[in-house]
Short mmCIF file of C-alpha atoms in Angstrom, two decimals:
data_model
loop_
_atom_site.label_atom_id
_atom_site.label_comp_id
_atom_site.label_asym_id
_atom_site.label_seq_id
_atom_site.Cartn_x
_atom_site.Cartn_y
_atom_site.Cartn_z
CA ASP A 249 54.93 68.81 27.26
CA THR A 250 55.58 67.51 30.75
CA ALA A 251 59.37 67.10 30.38
CA LEU A 252 61.42 69.28 32.71
CA GLN A 253 63.75 71.81 31.11
CA LYS A 254 67.39 72.01 31.99
CA PRO A 255 67.76 73.80 35.37
CA ARG A 256 69.17 77.31 35.30
CA GLU A 257 70.36 79.49 38.12
CA VAL A 258 68.27 82.55 38.83
CA PHE A 259 69.53 83.51 42.29
CA ARG A 260 72.39 82.74 44.66
CA LEU A 261 72.56 83.86 48.29
CA PRO A 262 75.24 86.57 48.55
CA THR A 263 76.54 85.35 51.92
CA ASP A 264 78.50 82.24 52.81
CA LEU A 265 76.33 80.48 55.39
CA THR A 266 78.79 77.79 56.45
CA ALA A 267 80.03 79.94 59.31
CA TYR A 268 76.60 79.93 61.01
CA ASP A 269 76.19 77.11 63.56
CA ASN A 270 72.51 77.50 64.51
CA ARG A 271 70.93 78.22 61.20
CA LEU A 272 67.75 76.66 59.80
CA CYS A 273 67.14 75.42 56.28
CA ALA A 274 66.48 78.25 53.85
CA SER A 275 62.81 78.81 53.03
CA ILE A 276 61.11 80.60 50.18
CA HIS A 277 57.59 81.82 49.39
CA PHE A 278 56.29 83.24 46.12
CA SER A 279 54.32 86.34 47.11
CA SER A 280 53.02 86.84 43.57
CA SER A 281 53.96 86.02 40.00
CA THR A 282 56.77 88.66 40.16
CA TRP A 283 57.76 88.85 43.86
CA VAL A 284 59.56 86.42 46.15
CA THR A 285 60.37 86.37 49.88
CA LEU A 286 63.36 84.34 51.07
CA SER A 287 64.85 83.40 54.41
CA ASP A 288 68.49 82.26 54.43
CA GLY A 289 67.95 80.42 57.71
CA THR A 290 70.17 82.75 59.77
CA GLY A 291 67.59 85.45 60.54
CA ARG A 292 67.93 87.54 57.41
CA LEU A 293 64.92 88.28 55.19
CA TYR A 294 65.21 89.01 51.48
CA LEU A 295 62.57 90.60 49.26
CA ILE A 296 63.32 89.77 45.65
CA LYS A 297 61.87 91.08 42.38
CA SER A 298 61.85 88.17 40.01
CA GLY A 299 60.02 89.64 37.02
CA LYS A 300 57.60 87.37 35.15
CA ARG A 301 59.10 84.01 36.01
CA GLY A 302 59.75 81.52 33.23
CA ASN A 303 59.46 84.01 30.35
CA ASN A 304 63.15 84.74 29.88
CA ALA A 305 66.04 82.24 29.63
CA SER A 306 68.37 84.94 30.99
CA GLU A 307 66.06 85.74 33.93
CA LYS A 308 67.84 86.99 37.05
CA TRP A 309 66.32 87.85 40.37
CA GLU A 310 67.00 91.27 41.96
CA ILE A 311 67.25 91.88 45.72
CA VAL A 312 65.31 95.04 46.60
CA PHE A 313 65.39 94.60 50.39
CA ASN A 314 67.39 92.51 52.87
CA GLU A 315 67.68 92.93 56.59
CA GLU A 316 68.66 90.98 59.70
CA LEU A 317 65.47 90.44 61.72
CA GLY A 318 66.69 88.58 64.80
CA SER A 319 66.74 84.83 65.44
CA PRO A 320 66.41 82.32 62.54
CA PHE A 321 62.94 81.79 61.07
CA ILE A 322 61.06 80.12 58.24
CA ILE A 323 58.51 81.74 55.97
CA PRO A 324 55.06 80.04 55.99
CA HIS A 325 53.39 82.67 53.82
CA SER A 326 53.67 86.07 52.13
CA VAL A 327 51.50 88.19 49.87
CA SER A 328 52.06 91.12 47.50
CA TYR A 329 49.39 93.80 47.21
CA VAL A 330 48.84 97.45 46.25
CA LYS A 331 46.88 99.81 48.48
CA SER A 332 46.48 103.58 47.96
CA ASP A 333 48.94 103.32 45.03
CA THR A 334 51.63 101.90 47.32
CA HIS A 335 53.09 98.46 46.73
CA SER A 336 53.59 96.39 49.87
CA VAL A 337 54.60 92.83 50.71
CA ALA A 338 53.38 91.24 53.95
CA VAL A 339 55.30 88.22 55.17
CA LEU A 340 54.92 85.84 58.12
CA LEU A 341 58.05 84.67 59.96
CA LEU A 342 57.72 81.56 62.14
CA ARG A 343 60.12 80.85 65.04
CA VAL A 344 60.31 78.24 67.79
CA GLU A 345 61.85 79.93 70.83
CA LYS A 346 62.82 78.93 74.36
CA ASP A 347 60.41 80.13 77.03
CA GLU A 348 62.14 80.59 80.38
CA LEU A 349 58.83 81.21 82.12
CA ASP A 350 57.31 77.94 80.95
CA THR A 351 58.51 75.59 83.69
CA LYS A 352 55.63 73.09 83.48
CA GLY A 353 55.18 72.78 79.73
CA SER A 354 57.50 72.12 76.82
CA GLY A 355 59.76 75.08 77.66
CA PHE A 356 59.18 76.58 74.20
CA HIS A 357 56.71 78.90 72.53
CA ILE A 358 55.91 79.69 68.91
CA THR A 359 56.09 83.22 67.51
CA LEU A 360 54.57 84.49 64.29
CA GLU A 361 56.04 87.83 63.23
CA TRP A 362 53.90 89.74 60.76
CA VAL A 363 56.19 92.05 58.80
CA THR A 364 54.94 94.60 56.23
CA ILE A 365 57.49 95.94 53.76
CA ALA A 366 56.40 98.93 51.69
CA GLU A 367 57.79 100.88 48.72
CA ILE A 368 59.11 104.30 49.70
CA SER A 369 59.63 107.06 47.13
CA LYS A 370 61.65 110.12 48.12
CA GLU A 371 62.94 112.60 45.56
CA GLY A 372 62.95 110.00 42.81
CA ASP A 373 64.63 107.38 45.01
CA HIS A 374 62.57 104.19 45.13
CA ARG A 375 63.36 101.65 47.86
CA TYR A 376 61.64 99.21 50.17
CA GLU A 377 61.58 99.57 53.94
CA ILE A 378 59.83 97.87 56.87
CA PHE A 379 56.56 99.71 57.50
CA LYS A 380 55.31 97.71 60.48
CA ARG A 381 56.24 94.68 62.59
CA ARG A 382 53.76 92.81 64.80
CA VAL A 383 54.38 89.70 66.88
CA LEU A 384 51.94 86.95 67.88
CA GLN A 385 52.75 84.20 70.34
CA GLY A 386 51.25 80.77 70.90
CA LYS A 387 52.05 77.32 72.29
CA SER A 388 51.59 75.14 69.21
CA VAL A 389 52.84 75.25 65.61
CA PRO A 390 49.91 76.40 63.47
CA HIS A 391 48.40 73.95 60.99
CA TYR A 392 47.85 76.89 58.67
CA ALA A 393 48.90 80.53 58.79
CA ALA A 394 48.47 83.10 56.00
CA VAL A 395 48.10 86.80 55.38
CA GLU A 396 44.82 87.91 53.82
CA PRO A 397 45.19 88.91 50.15
CA SER A 398 44.50 92.56 51.07
CA GLY A 399 47.20 92.51 53.79
CA ASP A 400 44.67 93.60 56.41
CA GLY A 401 44.52 90.47 58.57
CA LEU A 402 45.79 86.96 59.29
CA MET A 403 44.17 83.54 58.97
CA ILE A 404 45.47 81.04 61.54
CA VAL A 405 44.37 77.49 62.28
CA SER A 406 46.07 76.16 65.39
CA TYR A 407 45.47 73.70 68.19
CA LYS A 408 46.25 76.44 70.73
CA PRO A 409 45.46 80.14 70.36
CA PHE A 410 47.79 82.93 69.32
CA LYS A 411 47.71 86.46 70.76
CA PHE A 412 49.40 89.72 69.84
CA MET A 413 52.31 90.77 71.99
CA GLN A 414 52.57 94.44 72.97
CA ASP A 415 55.46 96.61 71.82
CA GLU A 416 56.30 100.25 72.42
CA ASP A 417 54.79 101.45 69.15
CA ASP A 418 51.47 99.75 69.82
CA LYS A 419 50.97 100.71 73.50
CA SER A 420 48.92 103.82 72.85
CA GLU A 421 46.94 102.05 70.13
CA GLU A 422 46.24 99.11 72.43
CA ASN A 423 45.25 101.44 75.28
CA ASP A 424 42.71 103.03 72.96
CA ASP A 425 41.47 99.58 71.95
CA ALA A 426 41.19 98.58 75.62
CA LYS A 427 39.20 101.73 76.39
CA ALA A 428 36.87 101.02 73.50
CA ALA A 429 36.51 97.41 74.62
CA ASN A 430 35.51 98.52 78.15
CA GLU A 431 32.85 100.75 76.66
CA LYS A 432 31.65 98.02 74.32
CA LYS A 433 28.19 96.69 75.12
CA ASP A 434 27.16 93.08 75.17
CA PRO A 435 26.04 91.67 71.80
CA LEU A 436 22.46 92.52 70.88
CA TYR A 437 21.89 88.95 69.70
CA TYR A 438 23.69 85.61 69.33
CA TRP A 439 23.36 83.38 66.30
CA GLN A 440 24.50 79.96 65.17
CA GLN A 441 23.91 77.84 62.09
CA THR A 442 23.84 74.40 60.55
CA GLU A 443 23.76 73.47 56.88
CA ASP A 444 19.93 73.77 56.94
CA ASP A 445 19.02 76.60 59.31
CA VAL A 446 20.04 79.60 61.40
CA THR A 447 19.05 80.13 65.05
CA ILE A 448 19.01 83.62 66.58
CA THR A 449 18.75 84.31 70.32
CA VAL A 450 17.77 87.76 71.55
CA HIS A 451 17.55 88.63 75.26
CA ILE A 452 14.41 90.64 75.97
CA PRO A 453 13.24 92.66 79.02
CA GLN A 454 11.27 90.85 81.72
CA ASP A 455 8.13 92.86 81.11
CA ILE A 456 7.89 91.95 77.42
CA THR A 457 5.12 89.53 76.48
CA LYS A 458 4.38 87.63 73.30
CA ASP A 459 1.87 90.32 72.26
CA ASP A 460 4.60 92.97 72.44
CA ILE A 461 6.80 91.21 69.89
CA LYS A 462 6.50 91.63 66.14
CA VAL A 463 8.73 89.55 63.87
CA LEU A 464 8.43 89.98 60.11
CA PHE A 465 10.01 87.53 57.64
CA SER A 466 10.53 87.97 53.90
CA PRO A 467 12.70 85.91 51.55
CA ASP A 468 15.67 88.28 51.98
CA ASN A 469 14.91 90.43 55.06
CA ILE A 470 14.05 90.27 58.74
CA SER A 471 12.55 92.78 61.19
CA VAL A 472 12.13 92.40 64.98
CA THR A 473 10.21 95.09 66.90
CA LEU A 474 9.32 95.31 70.62
CA LYS A 475 6.27 97.31 71.84
CA ASP A 476 5.90 99.32 68.59
CA GLN A 477 9.32 100.93 69.11
CA LEU A 478 11.99 101.30 66.46
CA PRO A 479 13.04 97.87 65.12
CA LEU A 480 15.45 96.04 67.41
CA MET A 481 16.82 94.14 64.40
CA LYS A 482 16.16 94.99 60.78
CA GLY A 483 17.98 94.42 57.51
CA LYS A 484 18.92 92.28 54.58
CA LEU A 485 19.87 88.70 55.37
CA HIS A 486 23.16 87.33 54.02
CA SER A 487 21.22 84.81 51.95
CA SER A 488 17.61 83.95 51.13
CA VAL A 489 15.39 81.99 53.50
CA ASP A 490 12.15 80.02 53.21
CA HIS A 491 10.23 82.76 54.97
CA GLU A 492 7.01 80.81 55.23
CA SER A 493 8.78 78.14 57.32
CA CYS A 494 10.58 80.57 59.66
CA THR A 495 9.33 80.64 63.27
CA TRP A 496 9.92 82.33 66.61
CA ILE A 497 9.18 81.51 70.28
CA ILE A 498 9.82 82.97 73.73
CA ARG A 499 11.96 80.78 76.00
CA GLU A 500 11.53 80.54 79.80
CA SER A 501 14.84 82.41 80.19
CA LYS A 502 13.10 85.48 78.69
CA SER A 503 14.90 85.17 75.39
CA LEU A 504 13.44 85.36 71.95
CA GLU A 505 14.50 82.45 69.74
CA ILE A 506 14.11 82.86 65.98
CA SER A 507 14.57 79.99 63.51
CA LEU A 508 15.40 80.77 59.87
CA ILE A 509 15.28 78.01 57.26
CA LYS A 510 17.96 78.45 54.60
CA LYS A 511 16.73 78.42 51.04
CA ASN A 512 20.12 77.20 49.81
CA GLU A 513 21.24 74.39 52.08
CA GLY A 514 24.93 73.84 52.77
CA PRO A 515 26.87 77.13 52.42
CA GLN A 516 27.91 78.78 55.69
CA TRP A 517 26.86 82.39 56.24
CA PRO A 518 29.74 84.74 57.20
CA GLU A 519 27.27 87.21 58.70
CA LEU A 520 23.55 87.24 59.61
CA ILE A 521 22.37 90.68 58.58
CA VAL A 522 24.50 92.46 55.98
CA GLY A 523 26.65 95.11 57.65
CA ASP A 524 25.24 94.50 61.19
CA THR A 525 28.05 94.07 63.73
CA ARG A 526 25.86 94.02 66.86
CA GLY A 527 25.55 90.24 66.94
CA GLU A 528 27.96 87.49 67.99
CA PHE A 529 28.33 84.26 66.06
CA ILE A 530 28.59 81.09 68.14
CA MET A 531 30.46 78.20 66.50
CA ASP A 532 30.12 74.73 67.97
CA SER A 533 33.12 72.33 68.28
CA SER A 534 32.07 70.16 65.36
CA GLN A 535 32.08 73.14 63.00
CA CYS A 536 35.57 74.14 64.19
CA SER A 537 36.79 70.62 63.36
CA GLU A 538 35.16 70.74 59.92
CA ILE A 539 36.81 74.07 59.07
CA ALA A 540 40.21 72.84 60.25
CA GLU A 541 39.88 69.70 58.12
CA SER A 542 38.85 71.72 55.08
CA LEU A 543 42.08 73.75 55.38
CA MET A 544 44.40 70.79 55.90
CA HIS A 545 44.89 70.29 52.16
CA LEU A 546 46.46 73.74 52.02
CA THR A 547 49.25 72.76 54.40
CA SER A 548 52.17 70.38 54.30
CA GLU A 549 52.71 67.64 56.85
CA VAL A 550 55.85 69.40 58.19
CA MET A 551 55.82 73.12 58.85
#
């Protein structure tokens, strides 16, 4: 059962690449069981419909999109998904480029281009076109980079951070985001966690005393009220707690510190109160290292 079958050709690049001097090795990523993204190493991206691979001895791959996208790149990840009845493929392109402005460092920077290709139907004509291109830039090759299964975001683990670069299409959108950011208030609370507990810190007014604070714990909910006003925090916790062991104190810095004891030790909470975005999660350096190590098995030694 483990013997390899005789190799058969399913695809051949349509262009002779020997004339290209500065090309990279070709790279391929299987976006799904029926879709493939391919870089020929010269800067051209192919989207290929493979059909159900391995089911047919006469299987041939069909190019549905190919376009020159600038300097050579490799493909670390791609994903196929359907949203609002439209099929799309999101693909990451990784490049190492010279940085003329970097006179004190390596002289290079890393770019991750996030390209979304979508199916377009016009008068019975079905074809694939680039829907959106976004570029991120950083100073180190990521240990791990992937598009979320829904195509809505990226997951990047890197020694140095990546940031989005502005282009003409995104200027108005980024200006709106900047305006919203300026209007954004400070987080209502900060929280951090270990395998055993969750600690919440809430800044309170100077005139608030212990008698003005009312904190209610239940196995699945929390409520924090100041001076009989509407609850400052209230809602369903991400996971159950040992409510009889939960405590709270007032620190000298006029902050309320709440300690929640997890009922199920170990799992990390992605949020504190379900649907509440007013808090900010604080991750310590040891947790960052643990998460990076847990993702290392998903990567190869050489990107």
